[in-house]
mmCIF file of C-alpha atoms in Angstrom:
data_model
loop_
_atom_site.group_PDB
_atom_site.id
_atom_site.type_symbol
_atom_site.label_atom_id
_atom_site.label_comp_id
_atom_site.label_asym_id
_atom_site.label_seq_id
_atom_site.Cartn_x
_atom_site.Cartn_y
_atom_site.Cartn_z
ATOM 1 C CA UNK A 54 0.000 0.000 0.000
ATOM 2 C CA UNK A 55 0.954 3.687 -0.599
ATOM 3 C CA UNK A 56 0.948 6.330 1.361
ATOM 4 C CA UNK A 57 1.669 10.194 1.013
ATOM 5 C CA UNK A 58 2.325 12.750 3.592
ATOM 6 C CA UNK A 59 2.361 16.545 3.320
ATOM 7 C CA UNK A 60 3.857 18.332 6.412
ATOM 8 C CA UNK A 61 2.313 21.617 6.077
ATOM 9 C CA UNK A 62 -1.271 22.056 6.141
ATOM 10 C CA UNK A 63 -0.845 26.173 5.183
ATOM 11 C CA UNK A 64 2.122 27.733 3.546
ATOM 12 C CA UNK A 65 1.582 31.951 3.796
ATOM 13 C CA UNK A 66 4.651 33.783 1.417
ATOM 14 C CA UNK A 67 4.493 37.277 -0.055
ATOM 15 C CA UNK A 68 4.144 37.785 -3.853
ATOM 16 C CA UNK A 69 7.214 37.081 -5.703
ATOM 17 C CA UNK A 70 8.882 35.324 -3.275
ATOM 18 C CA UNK A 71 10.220 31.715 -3.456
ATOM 19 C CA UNK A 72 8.171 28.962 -2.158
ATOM 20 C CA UNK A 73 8.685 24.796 -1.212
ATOM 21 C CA UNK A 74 5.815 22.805 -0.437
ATOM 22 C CA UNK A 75 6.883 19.429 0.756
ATOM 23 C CA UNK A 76 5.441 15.512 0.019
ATOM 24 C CA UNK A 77 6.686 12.417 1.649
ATOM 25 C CA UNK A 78 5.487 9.050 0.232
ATOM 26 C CA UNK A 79 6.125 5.535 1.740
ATOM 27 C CA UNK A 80 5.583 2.745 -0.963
ATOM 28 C CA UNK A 81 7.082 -1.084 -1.342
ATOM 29 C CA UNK A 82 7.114 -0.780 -4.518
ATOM 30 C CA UNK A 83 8.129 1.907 -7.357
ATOM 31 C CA UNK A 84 5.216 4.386 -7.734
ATOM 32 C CA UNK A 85 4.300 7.496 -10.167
ATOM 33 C CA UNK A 86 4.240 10.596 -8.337
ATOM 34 C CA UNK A 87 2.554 13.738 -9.073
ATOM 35 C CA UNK A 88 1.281 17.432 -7.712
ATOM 36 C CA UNK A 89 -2.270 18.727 -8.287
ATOM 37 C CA UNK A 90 -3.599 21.978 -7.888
ATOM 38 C CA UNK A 91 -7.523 22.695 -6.880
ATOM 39 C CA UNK A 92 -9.048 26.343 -6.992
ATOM 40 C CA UNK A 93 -11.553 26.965 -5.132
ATOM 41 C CA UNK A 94 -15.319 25.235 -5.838
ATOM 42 C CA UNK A 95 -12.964 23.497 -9.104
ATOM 43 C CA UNK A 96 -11.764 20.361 -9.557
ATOM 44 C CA UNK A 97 -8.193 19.261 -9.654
ATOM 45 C CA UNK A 98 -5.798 20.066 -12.373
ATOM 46 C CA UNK A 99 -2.098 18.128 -12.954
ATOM 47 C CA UNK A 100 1.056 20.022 -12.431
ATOM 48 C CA UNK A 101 3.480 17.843 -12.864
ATOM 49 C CA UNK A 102 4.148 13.985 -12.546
ATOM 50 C CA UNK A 103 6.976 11.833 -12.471
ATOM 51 C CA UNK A 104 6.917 8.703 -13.990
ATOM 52 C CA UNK A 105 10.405 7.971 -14.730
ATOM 53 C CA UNK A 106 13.909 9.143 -15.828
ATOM 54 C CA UNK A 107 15.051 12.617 -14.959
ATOM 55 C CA UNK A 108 14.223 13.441 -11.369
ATOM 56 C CA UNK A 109 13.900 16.965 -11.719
ATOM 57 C CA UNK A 110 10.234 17.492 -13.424
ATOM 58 C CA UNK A 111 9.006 20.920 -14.630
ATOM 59 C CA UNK A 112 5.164 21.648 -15.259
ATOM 60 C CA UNK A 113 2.788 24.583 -15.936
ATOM 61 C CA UNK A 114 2.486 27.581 -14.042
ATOM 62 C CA UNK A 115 6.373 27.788 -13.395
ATOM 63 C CA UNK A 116 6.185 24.953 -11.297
ATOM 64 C CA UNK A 117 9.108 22.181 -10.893
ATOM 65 C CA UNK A 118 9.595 19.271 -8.052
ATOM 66 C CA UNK A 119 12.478 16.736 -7.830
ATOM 67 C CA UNK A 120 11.883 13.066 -7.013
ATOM 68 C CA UNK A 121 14.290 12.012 -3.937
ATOM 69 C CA UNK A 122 14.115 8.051 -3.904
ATOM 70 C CA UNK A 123 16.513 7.757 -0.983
ATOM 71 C CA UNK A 124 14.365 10.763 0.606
ATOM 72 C CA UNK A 125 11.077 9.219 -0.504
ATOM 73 C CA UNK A 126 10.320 12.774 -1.196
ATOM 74 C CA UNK A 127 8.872 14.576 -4.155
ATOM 75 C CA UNK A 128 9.161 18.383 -2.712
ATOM 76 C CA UNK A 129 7.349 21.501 -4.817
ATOM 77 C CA UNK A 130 9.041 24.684 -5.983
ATOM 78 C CA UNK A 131 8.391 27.871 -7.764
ATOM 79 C CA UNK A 132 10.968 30.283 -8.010
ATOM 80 C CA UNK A 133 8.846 33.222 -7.761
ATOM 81 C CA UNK A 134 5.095 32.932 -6.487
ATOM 82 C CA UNK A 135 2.287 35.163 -8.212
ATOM 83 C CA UNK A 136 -1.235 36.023 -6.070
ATOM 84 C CA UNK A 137 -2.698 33.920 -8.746
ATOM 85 C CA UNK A 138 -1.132 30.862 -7.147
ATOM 86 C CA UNK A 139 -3.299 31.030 -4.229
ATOM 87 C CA UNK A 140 -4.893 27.579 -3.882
ATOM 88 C CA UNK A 141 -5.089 24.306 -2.616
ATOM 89 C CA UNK A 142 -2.111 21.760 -3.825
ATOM 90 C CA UNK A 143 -2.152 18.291 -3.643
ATOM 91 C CA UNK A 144 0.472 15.498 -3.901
ATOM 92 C CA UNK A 145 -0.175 12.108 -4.983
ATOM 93 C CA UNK A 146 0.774 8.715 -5.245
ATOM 94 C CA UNK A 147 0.326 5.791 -7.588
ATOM 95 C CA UNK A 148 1.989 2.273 -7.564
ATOM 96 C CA UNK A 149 3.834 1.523 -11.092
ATOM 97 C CA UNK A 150 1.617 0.517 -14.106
ATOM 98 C CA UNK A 151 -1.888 1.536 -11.504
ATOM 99 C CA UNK A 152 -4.045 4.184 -12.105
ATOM 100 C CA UNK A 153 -5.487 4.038 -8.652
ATOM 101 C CA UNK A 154 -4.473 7.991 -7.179
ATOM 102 C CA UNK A 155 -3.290 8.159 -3.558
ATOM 103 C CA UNK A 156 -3.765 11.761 -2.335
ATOM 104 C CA UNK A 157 -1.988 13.704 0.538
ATOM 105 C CA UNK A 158 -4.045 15.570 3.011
ATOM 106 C CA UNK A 159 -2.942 19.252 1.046
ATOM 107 C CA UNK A 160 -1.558 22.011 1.129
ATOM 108 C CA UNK A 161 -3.027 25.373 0.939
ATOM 109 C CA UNK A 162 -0.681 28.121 -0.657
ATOM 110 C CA UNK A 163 -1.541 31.552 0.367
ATOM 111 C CA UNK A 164 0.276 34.205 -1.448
ATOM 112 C CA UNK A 165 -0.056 37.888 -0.053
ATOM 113 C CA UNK A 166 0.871 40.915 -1.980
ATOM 114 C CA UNK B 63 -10.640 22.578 -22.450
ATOM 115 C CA UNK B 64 -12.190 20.426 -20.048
ATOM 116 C CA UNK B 65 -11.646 16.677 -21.331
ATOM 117 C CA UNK B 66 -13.709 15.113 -18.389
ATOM 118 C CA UNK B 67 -17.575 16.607 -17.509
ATOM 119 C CA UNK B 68 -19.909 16.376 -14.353
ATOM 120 C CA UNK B 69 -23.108 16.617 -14.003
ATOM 121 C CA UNK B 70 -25.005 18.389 -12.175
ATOM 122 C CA UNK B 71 -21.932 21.124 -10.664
ATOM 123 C CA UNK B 72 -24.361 21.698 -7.782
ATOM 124 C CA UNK B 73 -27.090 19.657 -6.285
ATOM 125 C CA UNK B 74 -29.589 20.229 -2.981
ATOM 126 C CA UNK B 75 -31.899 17.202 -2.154
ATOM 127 C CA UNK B 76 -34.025 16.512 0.722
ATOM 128 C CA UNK B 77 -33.023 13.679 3.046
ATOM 129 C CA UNK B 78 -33.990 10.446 1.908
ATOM 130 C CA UNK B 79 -34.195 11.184 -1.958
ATOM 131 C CA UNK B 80 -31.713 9.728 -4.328
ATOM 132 C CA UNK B 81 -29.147 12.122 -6.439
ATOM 133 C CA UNK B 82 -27.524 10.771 -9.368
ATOM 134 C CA UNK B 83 -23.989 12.431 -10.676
ATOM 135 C CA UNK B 84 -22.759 11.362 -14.030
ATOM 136 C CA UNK B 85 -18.935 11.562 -14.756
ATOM 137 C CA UNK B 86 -18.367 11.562 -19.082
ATOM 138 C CA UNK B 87 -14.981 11.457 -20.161
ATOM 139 C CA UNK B 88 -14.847 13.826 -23.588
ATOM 140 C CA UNK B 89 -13.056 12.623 -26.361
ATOM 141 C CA UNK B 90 -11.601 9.788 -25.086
ATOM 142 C CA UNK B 91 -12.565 6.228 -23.912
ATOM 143 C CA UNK B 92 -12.168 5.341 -20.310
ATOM 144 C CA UNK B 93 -12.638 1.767 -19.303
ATOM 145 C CA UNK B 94 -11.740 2.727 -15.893
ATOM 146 C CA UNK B 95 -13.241 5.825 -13.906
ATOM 147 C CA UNK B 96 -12.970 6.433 -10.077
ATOM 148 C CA UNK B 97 -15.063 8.458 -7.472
ATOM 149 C CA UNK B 98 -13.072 10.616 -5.123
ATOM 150 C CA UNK B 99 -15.210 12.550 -2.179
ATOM 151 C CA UNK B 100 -13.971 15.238 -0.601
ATOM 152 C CA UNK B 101 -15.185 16.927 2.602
ATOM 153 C CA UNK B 102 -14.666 20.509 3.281
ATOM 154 C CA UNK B 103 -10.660 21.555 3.844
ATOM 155 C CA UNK B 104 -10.043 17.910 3.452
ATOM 156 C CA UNK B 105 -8.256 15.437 1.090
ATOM 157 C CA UNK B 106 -9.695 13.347 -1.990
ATOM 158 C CA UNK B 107 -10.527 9.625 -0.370
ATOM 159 C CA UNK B 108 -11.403 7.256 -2.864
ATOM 160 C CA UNK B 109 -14.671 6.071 -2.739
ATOM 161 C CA UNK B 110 -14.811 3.287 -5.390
ATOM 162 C CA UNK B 111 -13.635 2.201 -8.757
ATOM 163 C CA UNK B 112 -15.591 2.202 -12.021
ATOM 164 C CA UNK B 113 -15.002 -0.438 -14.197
ATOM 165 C CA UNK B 114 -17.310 -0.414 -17.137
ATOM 166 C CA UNK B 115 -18.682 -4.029 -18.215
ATOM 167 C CA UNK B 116 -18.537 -5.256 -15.040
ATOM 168 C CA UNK B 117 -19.391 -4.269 -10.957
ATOM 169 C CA UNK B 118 -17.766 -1.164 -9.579
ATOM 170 C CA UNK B 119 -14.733 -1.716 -6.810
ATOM 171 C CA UNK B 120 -15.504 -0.190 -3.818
ATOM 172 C CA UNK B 121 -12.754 0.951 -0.991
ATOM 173 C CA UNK B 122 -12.898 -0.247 2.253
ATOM 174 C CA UNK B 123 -16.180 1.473 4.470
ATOM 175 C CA UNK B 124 -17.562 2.548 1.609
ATOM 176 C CA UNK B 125 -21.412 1.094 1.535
ATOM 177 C CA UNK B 126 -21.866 -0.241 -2.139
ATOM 178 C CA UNK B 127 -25.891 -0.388 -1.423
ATOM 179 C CA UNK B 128 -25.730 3.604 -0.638
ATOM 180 C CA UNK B 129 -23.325 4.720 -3.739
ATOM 181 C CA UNK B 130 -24.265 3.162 -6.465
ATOM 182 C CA UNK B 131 -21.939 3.188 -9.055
ATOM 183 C CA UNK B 132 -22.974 2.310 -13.312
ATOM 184 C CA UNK B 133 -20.099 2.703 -15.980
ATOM 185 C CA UNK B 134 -22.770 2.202 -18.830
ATOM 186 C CA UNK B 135 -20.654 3.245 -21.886
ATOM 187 C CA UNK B 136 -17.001 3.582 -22.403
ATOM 188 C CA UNK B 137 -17.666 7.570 -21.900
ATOM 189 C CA UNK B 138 -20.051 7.389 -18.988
ATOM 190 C CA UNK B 139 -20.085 6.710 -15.173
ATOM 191 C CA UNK B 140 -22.470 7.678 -12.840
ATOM 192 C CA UNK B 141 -22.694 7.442 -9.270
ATOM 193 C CA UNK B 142 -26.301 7.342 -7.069
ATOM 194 C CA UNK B 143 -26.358 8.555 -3.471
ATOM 195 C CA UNK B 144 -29.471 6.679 -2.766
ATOM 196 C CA UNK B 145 -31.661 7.548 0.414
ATOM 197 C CA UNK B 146 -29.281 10.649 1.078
ATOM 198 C CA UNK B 147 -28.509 11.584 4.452
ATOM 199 C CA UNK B 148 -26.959 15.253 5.403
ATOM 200 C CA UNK B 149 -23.672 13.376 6.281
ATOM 201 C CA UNK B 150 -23.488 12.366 3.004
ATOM 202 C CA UNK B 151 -23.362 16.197 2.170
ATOM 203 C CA UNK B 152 -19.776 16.432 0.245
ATOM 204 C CA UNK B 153 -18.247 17.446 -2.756
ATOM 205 C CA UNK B 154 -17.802 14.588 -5.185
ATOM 206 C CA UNK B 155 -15.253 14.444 -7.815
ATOM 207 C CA UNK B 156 -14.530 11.595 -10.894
ATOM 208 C CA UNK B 157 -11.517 11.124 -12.281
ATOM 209 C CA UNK B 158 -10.430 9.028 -15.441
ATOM 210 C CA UNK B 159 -7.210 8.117 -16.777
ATOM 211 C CA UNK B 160 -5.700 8.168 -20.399
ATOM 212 C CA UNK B 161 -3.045 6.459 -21.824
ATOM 213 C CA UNK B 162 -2.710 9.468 -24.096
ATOM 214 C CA UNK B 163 -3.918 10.474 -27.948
ATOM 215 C CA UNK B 164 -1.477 11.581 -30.304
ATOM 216 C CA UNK B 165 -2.132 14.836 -31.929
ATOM 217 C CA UNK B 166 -4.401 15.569 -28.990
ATOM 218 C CA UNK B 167 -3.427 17.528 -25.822
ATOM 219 C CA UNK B 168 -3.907 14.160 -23.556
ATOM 220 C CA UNK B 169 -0.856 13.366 -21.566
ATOM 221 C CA UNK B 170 -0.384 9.235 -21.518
ATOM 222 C CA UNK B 171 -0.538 8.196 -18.113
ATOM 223 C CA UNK B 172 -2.377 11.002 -16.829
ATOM 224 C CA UNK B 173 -5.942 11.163 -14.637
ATOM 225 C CA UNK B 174 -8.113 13.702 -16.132
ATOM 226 C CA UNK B 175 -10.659 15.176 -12.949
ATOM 227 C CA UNK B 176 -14.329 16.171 -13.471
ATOM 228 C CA UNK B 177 -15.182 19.690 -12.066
ATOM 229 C CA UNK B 178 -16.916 18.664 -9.488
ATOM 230 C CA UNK B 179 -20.509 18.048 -7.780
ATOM 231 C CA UNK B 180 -21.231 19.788 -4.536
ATOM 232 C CA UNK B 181 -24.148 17.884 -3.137
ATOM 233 C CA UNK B 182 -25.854 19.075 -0.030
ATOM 234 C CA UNK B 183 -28.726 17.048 1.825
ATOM 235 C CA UNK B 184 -31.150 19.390 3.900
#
């Protein structure tokens, strides 16, 4: 079974600062990792994923995470945060060649100007 | 645009009436679709598993004989809340996954998400 973890619940930052939101998974076997993000009343929207080769992944918005295996971690960044990132962000977990999504409890990205 | 559709976005019901959600997957074929629920300021728990041609996997506590779940078509899914309850007052969310269309903007190996169904019981 799979599980994910995300240590912080809120994450406030200023606009156009940096920001890391961070995602632990536990697994026994190799899984596909990826970030969501939800706006509010919306449904959820893919960042980024990981499936396999380079560990550093870039997605939409500006967005990039690395995959640590030895870490079990798959940690979000943006270099540079806008007010328009304000929302809810999800990580999530599937075992290899599953489609089944495991989600973390979220994190909610608050950007002030 | 939107490459998986819900229906109705918002529904209110009196308790003990049954509400039906359908989850259509535009453009693409989905064998597989899953239900997600989400209560307020919480995370996605899967509900079930939609397998279309055959009965619907359900996750463990989930009552199969209160969410009824029919994948009729290879586009289609729908989910029944049947005698609702106010507890059962959520937002409920379908997902289905693509191996990915060339020439299309579908990712392989990605879940596309419905926009939602808020459903609230008085």
């Amino acid at each position: 079974a799979q599980s994910v973890t995300q240590l912080d619940s809120q994450v406030p930052v200023f606009e156009e600062a940096p920001v890391e939101l961070r995602c632990n998974y536990s697994s026994s076997v190799s899984v596909y990792l990826f970030w969501y993000v939800q706006y509010p009343n919306q449904g959820l929207q893919l960042l980024l994923k990981y499936l396999s080769g380079s560990t550093l992944v870039k997605g939409i918005n500006g967005f990039e995470a690395e995959f640590n295996k030895s870490q079990t971690s798959f940690h979000l960044r943006k270099p540079s945060v806008h007010i328009s990132d304000t929302a809810e962000y999800f990580c999530a977990v599937s075992a290899y060649n599953t489609d089944k999504l495991i989600f973390g409890t979220g994190t909610r990205l608050q950007v002030f100007p | 645009g939107a490459v998986v559709s819900q229906h109705p976005s918002r529904v209110i019901c009196k308790s003990g009436t049954s509400v039906k959600i359908e989850c259509r997957s535009l453009d693409f074929q989905a064998t597989t679709m899953f239900w997600y629920r989400q209560f307020p300021k919480q995370s996605l728990m899967l509900m079930a598993t939609s397998n279309e041609g055959s009965k619907a996997t359900y996750e463990q506590g989930v009552e199969k004989d209160k969410f009824l779940i029919n994948h009729a078509s290879l586009t289609l899914s729908t989910l029944t809340v049947t005698s609702a309850h106010p507890e059962d007052s959520s937002f409920y969310i379908c997902s289905a996954p693509t191996i990915g269309i060339a020439g299309t903007q579908l990712e392989i190996d990605t879940q596309y998400f419905g926009p939602g169904t808020r459903l609230t019981v008085l």
